[in-house]
Amino acid sequence: MSTREAILAGAEGVLVRRGVDAASVGELAEAAGVTRPTVYAHFPAGKADVVAALVARVRDDVLAAQEVRDTSDPTTIARRAITDYLDLTVRHRRVLEVLAQLARTDPAYSSVQTELLDRVHRRNARFLARLADEGRAAPVMAPLLVSEAITGIVRRFAERIDEDPDVRGDLVDAAVAAYVALAGLRA
């Protein structure tokens, strides 16, 4: 693991546990096993740059997971996309919570959060609209609303999986079933 990655890994735990405002660069350094100057060498603006890097990593992971190339079977694509989205939400749940906290008071983070969700929802809406045009889907509501609804389901299921990983399989199946029903997917 690179020093930069070690700082981000350590910082994630500290920021989640202490909150962004309470955490210090010294705590971030200690959690990563490096010195304060090392943190500043990789993140010149200190804590603000660390938080921005964590949020960017989550954004990139979520958007990359949506890059599904094969569109021959919408249900298979939905299963893969929903499973990936749920797993990413579980893995990054704490950073997403920190982002939501920051977004309430900082317009810059609010913009990042909005961009992340808007991009996810727009991509999914385009996918559903294309399937509807091809006669392979009949969404029960506007495609954008289907995407927003499934995001809410995924967030709640991520909390439950975080509390009890044994329920993952059942909740993946339930989330996929909800998406298939809301999207009106046809084989």
Coordinates of N, CA and C in Angstrom, one line a residue:
M1 N 0.8 -1.2 0.0 CA 0.0 0.0 0.0 C 0.9 1.2 0.0
S2 N 0.6 2.2 -0.9 CA 1.3 3.4 -0.9 C 1.1 4.3 0.3
T3 N 2.0 5.2 0.5 CA 1.8 6.1 1.7 C 0.5 6.9 1.5
R4 N 0.2 7.3 0.3 CA -1.1 8.1 0.1 C -2.3 7.2 0.5
E5 N -2.3 6.0 0.0 CA -3.4 5.0 0.3 C -3.4 4.8 1.8
A6 N -2.3 4.6 2.5 CA -2.3 4.4 3.9 C -2.9 5.6 4.7
I7 N -2.6 6.8 4.2 CA -3.2 8.0 4.8 C -4.7 8.0 4.6
L8 N -5.1 7.7 3.4 CA -6.6 7.7 3.2 C -7.3 6.6 4.0
A9 N -6.7 5.4 4.1 CA -7.3 4.3 4.9 C -7.4 4.7 6.4
G10 N -6.3 5.2 6.9 CA -6.3 5.7 8.3 C -7.3 6.8 8.5
A11 N -7.3 7.7 7.6 CA -8.1 8.9 7.7 C -9.6 8.5 7.7
E12 N -10.0 7.6 6.9 CA -11.4 7.2 6.8 C -11.9 6.8 8.2
G13 N -11.1 5.9 8.9 CA -11.5 5.5 10.2 C -11.6 6.7 11.2
V14 N -10.6 7.5 11.2 CA -10.6 8.7 12.1 C -11.8 9.6 11.8
L15 N -12.0 9.9 10.6 CA -13.0 10.9 10.2 C -14.4 10.3 10.5
V16 N -14.6 9.1 10.4 CA -15.9 8.5 10.7 C -16.1 8.5 12.2
R17 N -15.1 8.1 12.9 CA -15.1 8.0 14.4 C -15.3 9.3 15.1
R18 N -14.5 10.3 14.6 CA -14.4 11.6 15.3 C -15.2 12.7 14.7
G19 N -15.5 12.5 13.4 CA -16.1 13.6 12.6 C -15.0 14.5 12.0
V20 N -15.4 15.1 10.9 CA -14.4 15.9 10.2 C -13.9 17.1 11.0
D21 N -14.8 17.8 11.7 CA -14.4 19.0 12.5 C -13.5 18.6 13.6
A22 N -13.8 17.5 14.3 CA -13.0 17.2 15.5 C -11.7 16.5 15.2
A23 N -11.6 15.9 14.0 CA -10.3 15.2 13.7 C -9.2 16.2 13.3
S24 N -8.0 15.8 13.7 CA -6.8 16.6 13.4 C -5.9 15.9 12.5
V25 N -5.1 16.7 11.8 CA -4.1 16.1 10.9 C -3.2 15.2 11.7
G26 N -2.9 15.5 12.9 CA -2.0 14.6 13.8 C -2.7 13.3 13.9
E27 N -4.0 13.2 14.2 CA -4.7 12.0 14.3 C -4.7 11.2 13.0
L28 N -4.9 11.9 11.9 CA -4.8 11.2 10.6 C -3.5 10.6 10.3
A29 N -2.4 11.3 10.7 CA -1.1 10.8 10.5 C -0.8 9.6 11.4
E30 N -1.2 9.7 12.7 CA -1.1 8.6 13.6 C -1.8 7.4 13.1
A31 N -3.0 7.5 12.6 CA -3.7 6.4 12.1 C -3.1 5.7 10.9
A32 N -2.4 6.5 10.2 CA -1.7 6.0 9.0 C -0.3 5.5 9.3
G33 N 0.2 5.8 10.5 CA 1.6 5.4 10.8 C 2.6 6.3 10.2
V34 N 2.3 7.6 9.9 CA 3.2 8.5 9.3 C 3.2 9.8 10.1
T35 N 4.1 10.7 9.7 CA 4.2 12.0 10.4 C 3.2 13.0 9.8
R36 N 3.0 14.1 10.6 CA 2.2 15.2 10.0 C 2.8 15.8 8.7
P37 N 4.1 16.0 8.7 CA 4.7 16.5 7.4 C 4.4 15.6 6.2
T38 N 4.4 14.3 6.5 CA 4.1 13.3 5.4 C 2.7 13.5 4.9
V39 N 1.7 13.7 5.8 CA 0.4 14.0 5.4 C 0.3 15.2 4.5
Y40 N 1.0 16.3 4.9 CA 1.0 17.5 4.1 C 1.7 17.4 2.8
A41 N 2.7 16.5 2.8 CA 3.5 16.3 1.5 C 2.5 15.7 0.5
H42 N 1.6 14.8 0.9 CA 0.7 14.2 0.0 C -0.6 14.9 -0.2
F43 N -1.0 15.7 0.8 CA -2.2 16.5 0.8 C -1.9 17.9 1.4
P44 N -1.5 18.8 0.5 CA -1.0 20.1 0.9 C -2.0 20.9 1.7
A45 N -3.3 20.8 1.5 CA -4.3 21.5 2.3 C -4.7 20.7 3.5
G46 N -4.0 19.7 3.8 CA -4.2 18.9 5.0 C -5.6 18.2 5.0
K47 N -6.3 18.3 6.0 CA -7.5 17.5 6.2 C -8.5 17.7 5.1
A48 N -8.6 19.0 4.6 CA -9.6 19.3 3.5 C -9.2 18.4 2.2
D49 N -7.9 18.3 1.9 CA -7.5 17.5 0.8 C -7.8 16.1 1.0
V50 N -7.5 15.6 2.2 CA -7.8 14.2 2.5 C -9.3 13.8 2.3
V51 N -10.1 14.7 2.9 CA -11.6 14.4 2.7 C -12.0 14.5 1.2
A52 N -11.4 15.5 0.5 CA -11.7 15.6 -0.9 C -11.3 14.3 -1.7
A53 N -10.1 13.8 -1.3 CA -9.6 12.6 -2.0 C -10.5 11.3 -1.6
L54 N -10.9 11.2 -0.4 CA -11.8 10.1 0.0 C -13.1 10.2 -0.8
V55 N -13.7 11.4 -0.9 CA -15.0 11.6 -1.6 C -14.8 11.3 -3.1
A56 N -13.7 11.7 -3.7 CA -13.4 11.5 -5.1 C -13.2 10.0 -5.3
R57 N -12.6 9.3 -4.4 CA -12.4 7.8 -4.6 C -13.8 7.1 -4.6
V58 N -14.7 7.5 -3.7 CA -16.0 6.9 -3.6 C -16.7 7.2 -4.9
R59 N -16.7 8.5 -5.3 CA -17.4 8.8 -6.6 C -16.9 8.0 -7.8
D60 N -15.6 7.9 -7.9 CA -15.0 7.1 -9.0 C -15.4 5.7 -8.9
D61 N -15.4 5.1 -7.7 CA -15.8 3.7 -7.6 C -17.2 3.5 -8.0
V62 N -18.1 4.4 -7.6 CA -19.5 4.2 -7.9 C -19.8 4.4 -9.4
L63 N -19.2 5.4 -10.0 CA -19.3 5.6 -11.4 C -18.7 4.4 -12.2
A64 N -17.6 3.9 -11.8 CA -17.0 2.8 -12.5 C -17.8 1.5 -12.5
A65 N -18.5 1.4 -11.3 CA -19.4 0.2 -11.2 C -20.6 0.2 -12.2
Q66 N -20.9 1.4 -12.6 CA -22.0 1.5 -13.6 C -21.6 1.3 -15.0
E67 N -20.4 1.1 -15.3 CA -19.9 0.9 -16.6 C -20.1 -0.6 -17.0
V68 N -21.4 -0.9 -17.3 CA -21.8 -2.2 -17.8 C -21.8 -2.2 -19.3
R69 N -21.1 -3.0 -19.9 CA -21.0 -3.0 -21.4 C -22.0 -3.8 -22.1
D70 N -22.3 -5.0 -21.6 CA -23.2 -5.9 -22.2 C -24.7 -5.6 -21.9
T71 N -25.5 -5.3 -22.9 CA -26.9 -5.0 -22.6 C -27.8 -6.0 -23.2
S72 N -27.4 -7.2 -23.4 CA -28.2 -8.2 -24.0 C -29.3 -8.7 -23.1
D73 N -29.1 -8.8 -21.8 CA -30.1 -9.3 -20.9 C -30.3 -8.2 -19.8
P74 N -31.3 -7.4 -19.8 CA -31.5 -6.3 -18.8 C -31.5 -6.9 -17.4
T75 N -32.1 -8.0 -17.1 CA -32.2 -8.5 -15.8 C -30.8 -8.9 -15.2
T76 N -30.0 -9.5 -16.1 CA -28.6 -9.8 -15.7 C -27.8 -8.6 -15.4
I77 N -28.0 -7.6 -16.3 CA -27.3 -6.3 -16.1 C -27.8 -5.6 -14.8
A78 N -29.1 -5.7 -14.5 CA -29.6 -5.1 -13.3 C -29.0 -5.8 -12.1
R79 N -29.0 -7.1 -12.1 CA -28.4 -7.9 -11.0 C -27.0 -7.5 -10.7
R80 N -26.2 -7.4 -11.8 CA -24.8 -7.0 -11.6 C -24.6 -5.6 -11.1
A81 N -25.4 -4.7 -11.7 CA -25.3 -3.3 -11.3 C -25.8 -3.0 -9.9
I82 N -26.9 -3.6 -9.5 CA -27.5 -3.4 -8.2 C -26.5 -4.1 -7.1
T83 N -26.0 -5.3 -7.4 CA -25.1 -5.9 -6.5 C -23.9 -5.1 -6.3
D84 N -23.3 -4.6 -7.4 CA -22.1 -3.7 -7.3 C -22.4 -2.4 -6.5
Y85 N -23.5 -1.8 -6.8 CA -23.9 -0.6 -6.1 C -24.1 -0.8 -4.6
L86 N -24.8 -1.9 -4.3 CA -25.0 -2.2 -2.9 C -23.7 -2.5 -2.2
D87 N -22.8 -3.3 -2.8 CA -21.5 -3.6 -2.2 C -20.7 -2.4 -2.0
L88 N -20.7 -1.5 -3.0 CA -19.9 -0.2 -2.9 C -20.5 0.7 -1.8
T89 N -21.8 0.7 -1.7 CA -22.4 1.5 -0.7 C -22.1 1.0 0.7
V90 N -22.1 -0.4 0.9 CA -21.6 -0.9 2.1 C -20.2 -0.6 2.4
R91 N -19.3 -0.8 1.5 CA -17.9 -0.5 1.7 C -17.6 1.0 2.0
H92 N -18.3 1.9 1.3 CA -18.1 3.3 1.5 C -19.1 4.0 2.3
R93 N -19.9 3.3 3.0 CA -21.0 3.8 3.8 C -20.6 5.0 4.7
R94 N -19.5 4.8 5.4 CA -19.1 5.8 6.4 C -18.6 7.1 5.7
V95 N -17.9 6.9 4.6 CA -17.5 8.1 3.8 C -18.7 8.8 3.3
L96 N -19.7 8.1 2.8 CA -20.9 8.7 2.3 C -21.7 9.4 3.4
E97 N -21.6 8.9 4.6 CA -22.2 9.6 5.7 C -21.5 10.9 6.1
V98 N -20.1 10.8 6.0 CA -19.3 12.0 6.2 C -19.7 13.0 5.2
L99 N -19.8 12.6 3.9 CA -20.1 13.5 2.8 C -21.5 14.1 3.0
A100 N -22.5 13.3 3.5 CA -23.8 13.9 3.7 C -23.7 14.9 4.8
Q101 N -22.9 14.6 5.9 CA -22.8 15.6 7.0 C -22.2 16.9 6.5
L102 N -21.1 16.8 5.7 CA -20.5 18.0 5.2 C -21.4 18.8 4.2
A103 N -22.2 18.0 3.4 CA -23.0 18.6 2.4 C -24.1 19.5 3.0
R104 N -24.5 19.2 4.3 CA -25.5 20.0 4.9 C -25.0 21.5 5.2
T105 N -23.7 21.6 5.4 CA -23.2 23.0 5.8 C -22.2 23.6 4.8
D106 N -21.7 22.8 3.9 CA -20.7 23.3 3.0 C -21.2 23.1 1.5
P107 N -21.4 24.3 0.8 CA -21.9 24.2 -0.5 C -21.0 23.4 -1.5
A108 N -19.7 23.4 -1.3 CA -18.8 22.6 -2.1 C -19.1 21.1 -2.0
Y109 N -19.2 20.7 -0.8 CA -19.5 19.2 -0.6 C -21.0 18.9 -1.0
S110 N -21.9 19.9 -0.9 CA -23.2 19.7 -1.4 C -23.2 19.5 -2.9
S111 N -22.4 20.2 -3.6 CA -22.3 20.1 -5.0 C -21.7 18.7 -5.4
V112 N -20.7 18.3 -4.6 CA -20.1 16.9 -4.9 C -21.1 15.8 -4.7
Q113 N -21.9 15.9 -3.6 CA -22.9 14.9 -3.3 C -24.0 14.9 -4.4
T114 N -24.4 16.1 -4.8 CA -25.4 16.2 -5.8 C -24.9 15.7 -7.2
E115 N -23.7 16.0 -7.5 CA -23.1 15.5 -8.8 C -23.0 14.0 -8.8
L116 N -22.6 13.4 -7.7 CA -22.5 12.0 -7.6 C -23.8 11.3 -7.8
L117 N -24.8 11.8 -7.0 CA -26.2 11.2 -7.2 C -26.8 11.4 -8.5
D118 N -26.6 12.7 -9.0 CA -27.2 13.0 -10.3 C -26.6 12.2 -11.4
R119 N -25.3 12.0 -11.4 CA -24.7 11.2 -12.5 C -25.2 9.7 -12.4
V120 N -25.3 9.2 -11.2 CA -25.7 7.8 -11.1 C -27.2 7.7 -11.6
H121 N -28.0 8.6 -11.2 CA -29.4 8.6 -11.6 C -29.6 8.9 -13.1
R122 N -28.9 9.8 -13.6 CA -29.0 10.1 -15.1 C -28.6 8.9 -15.9
R123 N -27.5 8.2 -15.5 CA -27.0 7.1 -16.3 C -28.1 6.0 -16.2
N124 N -28.6 5.7 -15.1 CA -29.6 4.7 -14.9 C -30.9 5.0 -15.7
A125 N -31.3 6.3 -15.6 CA -32.5 6.7 -16.3 C -32.3 6.6 -17.8
R126 N -31.1 6.9 -18.4 CA -30.9 6.7 -19.8 C -30.9 5.2 -20.2
F127 N -30.4 4.4 -19.3 CA -30.4 2.9 -19.6 C -31.9 2.4 -19.6
L128 N -32.7 2.9 -18.6 CA -34.1 2.4 -18.6 C -34.9 3.0 -19.8
A129 N -34.6 4.3 -20.1 CA -35.3 4.9 -21.3 C -35.0 4.1 -22.6
R130 N -33.7 3.8 -22.7 CA -33.4 3.0 -23.9 C -34.1 1.6 -23.9
L131 N -34.1 1.0 -22.8 CA -34.8 -0.3 -22.7 C -36.3 -0.2 -23.0
A132 N -36.9 0.9 -22.5 CA -38.3 1.2 -22.7 C -38.5 1.4 -24.2
D133 N -37.7 2.2 -24.9 CA -37.8 2.4 -26.3 C -37.7 1.1 -27.1
E134 N -36.9 0.2 -26.6 CA -36.7 -1.1 -27.3 C -37.8 -2.1 -26.9
G135 N -38.7 -1.7 -26.0 CA -39.8 -2.6 -25.6 C -39.4 -3.7 -24.6
R136 N -38.2 -3.5 -24.0 CA -37.7 -4.4 -23.0 C -37.9 -4.0 -21.5
A137 N -38.6 -2.8 -21.4 CA -38.9 -2.4 -20.0 C -40.1 -1.5 -20.1
A138 N -40.8 -1.5 -19.0 CA -42.0 -0.6 -18.9 C -42.0 -0.1 -17.4
P139 N -41.2 0.9 -17.2 CA -41.0 1.5 -15.8 C -42.4 1.9 -15.3
V140 N -42.6 1.6 -14.0 CA -43.9 2.0 -13.3 C -43.9 3.5 -13.0
M141 N -42.8 4.2 -13.2 CA -42.8 5.6 -13.0 C -41.6 6.1 -13.8
A142 N -41.4 7.4 -13.9 CA -40.3 8.0 -14.7 C -39.0 7.3 -14.3
P143 N -38.2 7.0 -15.3 CA -36.9 6.3 -15.1 C -36.0 7.0 -14.0
L144 N -36.0 8.3 -13.9 CA -35.2 9.0 -12.9 C -35.7 8.7 -11.5
L145 N -37.1 8.6 -11.4 CA -37.6 8.2 -10.1 C -37.4 6.8 -9.7
V146 N -37.3 5.9 -10.7 CA -36.9 4.5 -10.4 C -35.5 4.5 -9.8
S147 N -34.6 5.2 -10.4 CA -33.2 5.3 -10.0 C -33.2 5.8 -8.6
E148 N -33.9 6.9 -8.3 CA -33.9 7.5 -6.9 C -34.4 6.5 -5.9
A149 N -35.5 5.8 -6.3 CA -36.1 4.9 -5.4 C -35.1 3.7 -5.1
I150 N -34.4 3.2 -6.1 CA -33.5 2.1 -5.8 C -32.3 2.6 -5.0
T151 N -31.9 3.8 -5.1 CA -30.8 4.4 -4.3 C -31.3 4.4 -2.8
G152 N -32.5 4.7 -2.6 CA -33.0 4.7 -1.2 C -33.0 3.3 -0.6
I153 N -33.4 2.3 -1.4 CA -33.4 0.9 -1.0 C -32.0 0.5 -0.8
V154 N -31.1 0.8 -1.7 CA -29.7 0.4 -1.5 C -29.1 1.0 -0.3
R155 N -29.3 2.2 0.0 CA -28.8 2.8 1.2 C -29.3 2.1 2.5
R156 N -30.6 1.9 2.6 CA -31.1 1.2 3.7 C -30.6 -0.2 3.9
F157 N -30.5 -0.9 2.7 CA -30.0 -2.3 2.8 C -28.5 -2.3 3.2
A158 N -27.8 -1.3 2.7 CA -26.4 -1.2 3.1 C -26.2 -1.1 4.6
E159 N -27.1 -0.3 5.2 CA -27.0 -0.2 6.7 C -27.3 -1.6 7.3
R160 N -28.3 -2.3 6.8 CA -28.6 -3.6 7.4 C -27.4 -4.6 7.2
I161 N -26.8 -4.6 6.0 CA -25.7 -5.5 5.7 C -24.5 -5.1 6.6
D162 N -24.3 -3.8 6.8 CA -23.2 -3.4 7.7 C -23.4 -3.9 9.1
E163 N -24.7 -4.0 9.6 CA -25.0 -4.5 10.9 C -24.9 -6.0 11.0
D164 N -25.3 -6.7 9.9 CA -25.3 -8.1 9.9 C -25.0 -8.6 8.4
P165 N -23.7 -8.9 8.2 CA -23.3 -9.3 6.8 C -24.0 -10.6 6.3
D166 N -24.5 -11.4 7.2 CA -25.2 -12.6 6.8 C -26.5 -12.4 6.0
V167 N -27.0 -11.2 6.0 CA -28.3 -10.9 5.3 C -28.0 -10.4 3.9
R168 N -26.7 -10.3 3.5 CA -26.4 -9.7 2.2 C -27.1 -10.4 1.1
G169 N -27.0 -11.7 1.0 CA -27.6 -12.4 -0.2 C -29.1 -12.2 -0.3
D170 N -29.8 -12.2 0.8 CA -31.2 -12.0 0.8 C -31.6 -10.6 0.3
L171 N -30.8 -9.6 0.8 CA -31.0 -8.2 0.5 C -30.6 -7.9 -0.9
V172 N -29.6 -8.5 -1.4 CA -29.2 -8.3 -2.8 C -30.4 -8.8 -3.7
D173 N -30.9 -10.0 -3.4 CA -32.1 -10.5 -4.2 C -33.3 -9.6 -4.1
A174 N -33.5 -9.1 -2.9 CA -34.7 -8.2 -2.7 C -34.5 -6.9 -3.4
A175 N -33.3 -6.3 -3.4 CA -33.0 -5.1 -4.1 C -33.2 -5.3 -5.6
V176 N -32.6 -6.4 -6.1 CA -32.8 -6.7 -7.6 C -34.2 -6.9 -7.9
A177 N -35.0 -7.6 -7.1 CA -36.4 -7.8 -7.4 C -37.1 -6.5 -7.4
A178 N -36.8 -5.6 -6.5 CA -37.5 -4.3 -6.5 C -37.1 -3.5 -7.7
Y179 N -35.9 -3.5 -8.1 CA -35.5 -2.8 -9.4 C -36.2 -3.4 -10.6
V180 N -36.2 -4.7 -10.7 CA -36.8 -5.4 -11.8 C -38.3 -5.0 -11.9
A181 N -39.0 -5.0 -10.7 CA -40.4 -4.6 -10.7 C -40.6 -3.1 -11.0
L182 N -39.8 -2.3 -10.4 CA -40.0 -0.8 -10.7 C -39.7 -0.5 -12.1
A183 N -38.7 -1.1 -12.7 CA -38.2 -0.9 -14.0 C -39.1 -1.6 -15.1
G184 N -39.9 -2.5 -14.6 CA -40.8 -3.3 -15.5 C -39.9 -4.0 -16.5
L185 N -38.8 -4.6 -16.1 CA -37.9 -5.3 -17.0 C -38.6 -6.5 -17.6
R186 N -38.3 -6.8 -18.8 CA -38.7 -8.0 -19.5 C -37.5 -8.7 -20.1
A187 N -37.6 -10.0 -20.0 CA -36.4 -10.8 -20.4 C -36.3 -10.6 -21.9

